[in-house]
Amino acid sequence: MPLAEAKLLEAAFSEFSKASNSIISHYSILENQIKDLRKELEEKNRALKQASEYLYTILDSLPVGVAVVDGTSVLFVNKDAEDLVSEGIIAKLNQARTKNGEVKTGRGHFRWKKERLYDGLSEKEVIVIEDVTELERMKERNERDERLLAMGEMAARISHEIKNPLGGIRGAALGTLLVAPLPERGAA
């Protein structure tokens, strides 16, 4: 092989070697960046999982039922709304065209409200359901107590109205007895 070709080949191998070393160096840098990004992603996923668990804890601690629906299916329910899903109540409210209302079931009396959520991709709705069974019972007891109170007042008025004439009759009867001569003891 002529000398010029050998030097050219040697220069090409030298450039190839430099390029290979540069690629290996950059590959090593990329590997370290990927390792750092993976670590950061794992930390973000852990933080996201903690935030998600915290949110679910808050939703389960609410004294109302919460459901997220998309018009065709139930996507999420908290602890208080779980039983209402099995009874089909959430599905009925999902199909309802109104934004709020009341529903009675074998379990009780519920008040509900529906609001739209916008997540940028699809439209979903959140349904909040409050158990007002005890409140309704208290209302019924209060109404019954008011009716009984009115009946008691009416009975007292009727009693007073009856008592007034009876008092007059009693007075007249006593007056007649006092005015009339008493029969003698031995006469009987």
Coordinates of C-alpha atoms in Angstrom, one line a residue:
M1 CA 0.0 0.0 0.0
P2 CA 1.5 3.4 -0.9
L3 CA 2.5 5.7 1.9
A4 CA -0.1 8.4 1.1
E5 CA -2.9 5.9 1.3
A6 CA -1.6 4.5 4.6
K7 CA -1.5 8.0 6.1
L8 CA -5.0 8.8 4.7
L9 CA -6.2 5.5 6.2
E10 CA -4.5 6.3 9.5
A11 CA -6.0 9.8 9.6
A12 CA -9.5 8.3 8.8
F13 CA -9.0 5.8 11.7
S14 CA -7.9 8.6 14.0
E15 CA -11.0 10.7 13.1
F16 CA -13.2 7.6 13.5
S17 CA -11.6 6.9 16.9
K18 CA -12.2 10.6 17.9
A19 CA -15.8 10.4 16.7
S20 CA -16.3 7.1 18.6
N21 CA -14.8 8.6 21.8
S22 CA -17.1 11.6 21.4
I23 CA -20.1 9.4 20.9
I24 CA -19.2 7.3 23.9
S25 CA -18.7 10.5 26.0
H26 CA -22.0 11.9 24.9
Y27 CA -23.7 8.6 25.4
S28 CA -22.4 8.5 29.0
I29 CA -23.7 12.1 29.6
L30 CA -27.1 11.1 28.2
E31 CA -27.2 8.0 30.4
N32 CA -26.5 10.2 33.5
Q33 CA -29.2 12.6 32.3
I34 CA -31.7 9.8 31.8
K35 CA -30.8 8.4 35.3
D36 CA -31.4 11.8 36.8
L37 CA -34.7 12.2 34.9
R38 CA -35.9 8.7 36.1
K39 CA -35.1 9.6 39.7
E40 CA -36.9 12.9 39.3
L41 CA -39.9 11.1 37.7
E42 CA -40.0 8.6 40.5
E43 CA -40.1 11.4 43.1
K44 CA -42.8 13.2 41.2
N45 CA -44.8 10.0 40.9
R46 CA -44.4 9.5 44.7
A47 CA -45.6 13.0 45.4
L48 CA -48.5 12.6 43.0
K49 CA -49.5 9.3 44.7
Q50 CA -49.4 11.0 48.1
A51 CA -51.4 14.0 46.9
S52 CA -53.9 11.5 45.3
E53 CA -54.2 9.5 48.5
Y54 CA -54.7 12.8 50.5
L55 CA -57.4 13.9 48.1
Y56 CA -59.2 10.6 48.4
T57 CA -58.9 10.8 52.2
I58 CA -60.5 14.2 52.1
L59 CA -63.3 13.1 49.8
D60 CA -64.0 10.0 52.0
S61 CA -64.1 12.2 55.1
L62 CA -66.8 14.5 53.7
P63 CA -70.2 14.2 55.3
V64 CA -71.8 14.0 51.8
G65 CA -71.6 11.6 48.9
V66 CA -69.5 12.7 45.9
A67 CA -69.6 11.0 42.5
V68 CA -67.9 12.0 39.2
V69 CA -69.8 10.9 36.1
D70 CA -69.3 11.4 32.4
G71 CA -72.9 11.1 31.1
T72 CA -72.7 7.4 30.5
S73 CA -70.8 5.9 33.4
V74 CA -69.8 6.5 37.0
L75 CA -66.0 7.3 37.1
F76 CA -65.5 7.9 40.9
V77 CA -67.5 7.7 44.1
N78 CA -66.5 8.4 47.7
K79 CA -67.3 6.3 50.7
D80 CA -70.7 7.9 51.3
A81 CA -71.8 7.5 47.7
E82 CA -70.8 3.8 47.2
D83 CA -74.1 2.3 48.4
L84 CA -76.0 4.7 46.2
V85 CA -74.2 3.3 43.1
S86 CA -75.3 -0.3 43.9
E87 CA -78.9 1.0 44.3
G88 CA -78.7 2.6 40.8
I89 CA -79.4 6.1 42.2
I90 CA -76.1 7.6 40.9
A91 CA -76.9 6.3 37.4
K92 CA -80.4 7.9 37.5
L93 CA -78.9 11.2 38.6
N94 CA -76.3 10.9 35.9
Q95 CA -79.1 10.8 33.3
A96 CA -81.1 13.5 35.0
R97 CA -81.4 16.7 32.9
T98 CA -82.0 18.9 36.0
K99 CA -79.1 20.3 38.1
N100 CA -80.5 19.5 41.6
G101 CA -83.4 17.9 43.3
E102 CA -84.4 15.4 46.0
V103 CA -84.8 11.6 45.9
K104 CA -86.4 9.2 48.3
T105 CA -85.2 5.6 48.6
G106 CA -85.6 2.8 51.1
R107 CA -82.5 4.1 52.7
G108 CA -83.7 7.6 53.3
H109 CA -84.3 11.1 51.8
F110 CA -81.5 12.6 49.8
R111 CA -80.9 16.1 48.4
W112 CA -78.5 16.3 45.4
K113 CA -76.8 18.9 43.1
K114 CA -74.9 18.4 39.9
E115 CA -72.1 20.7 38.5
R116 CA -70.0 20.4 35.3
L117 CA -66.3 19.8 35.5
Y118 CA -64.1 20.9 32.6
D119 CA -60.8 19.0 32.4
G120 CA -59.9 20.2 28.9
L121 CA -60.4 16.8 27.3
S122 CA -64.0 15.8 28.0
E123 CA -66.9 17.1 30.0
K124 CA -67.6 15.4 33.3
E125 CA -70.0 16.2 36.1
V126 CA -69.7 16.0 39.9
I127 CA -72.8 15.0 41.8
V128 CA -72.9 15.9 45.5
I129 CA -75.5 14.0 47.5
E130 CA -76.6 14.9 51.1
D131 CA -78.5 12.5 53.3
V132 CA -81.3 14.7 54.8
T133 CA -83.3 11.8 56.3
E134 CA -82.9 13.0 59.9
L135 CA -83.7 16.6 58.9
E136 CA -86.9 15.5 57.2
R137 CA -87.8 13.4 60.3
M138 CA -87.3 16.5 62.5
K139 CA -89.5 18.5 60.2
E140 CA -92.2 15.9 60.3
R141 CA -92.0 15.8 64.2
N142 CA -92.1 19.6 64.4
E143 CA -95.2 19.7 62.1
R144 CA -96.8 17.0 64.2
D145 CA -96.0 18.8 67.4
E146 CA -97.4 22.1 66.0
R147 CA -100.6 20.2 65.0
L148 CA -100.9 18.7 68.5
L149 CA -100.3 22.1 70.1
A150 CA -103.0 23.7 67.9
M151 CA -105.4 20.8 68.9
G152 CA -104.6 21.3 72.6
E153 CA -105.2 25.1 72.3
M154 CA -108.5 24.3 70.5
A155 CA -109.5 21.8 73.2
A156 CA -108.7 24.4 75.9
R157 CA -110.9 27.0 74.1
I158 CA -113.8 24.5 73.7
S159 CA -113.5 23.5 77.3
H160 CA -113.6 27.2 78.4
E161 CA -116.6 27.8 76.2
I162 CA -118.4 24.8 77.7
K163 CA -117.4 25.7 81.2
N164 CA -118.8 29.3 81.0
P165 CA -122.4 28.2 80.6
L166 CA -122.0 25.3 83.0
G167 CA -120.8 27.8 85.6
G168 CA -123.9 29.9 85.1
I169 CA -126.1 26.8 85.3
R170 CA -124.3 25.6 88.5
G171 CA -124.7 29.1 90.0
A172 CA -128.4 29.2 89.2
A173 CA -128.9 25.7 90.6
L174 CA -127.1 26.6 93.8
G175 CA -129.1 29.8 94.1
T176 CA -132.4 27.9 93.7
L177 CA -131.4 25.4 96.4
L178 CA -130.4 28.1 98.8
V179 CA -133.6 30.0 98.2
A180 CA -135.9 27.0 98.5
P181 CA -136.9 26.1 102.0
L182 CA -135.2 23.0 103.3
P183 CA -137.4 20.2 104.3
E184 CA -137.6 19.6 108.0
R185 CA -135.8 16.7 109.5
G186 CA -138.5 14.9 111.1
A187 CA -140.9 15.4 108.1
A188 CA -139.3 12.9 106.0

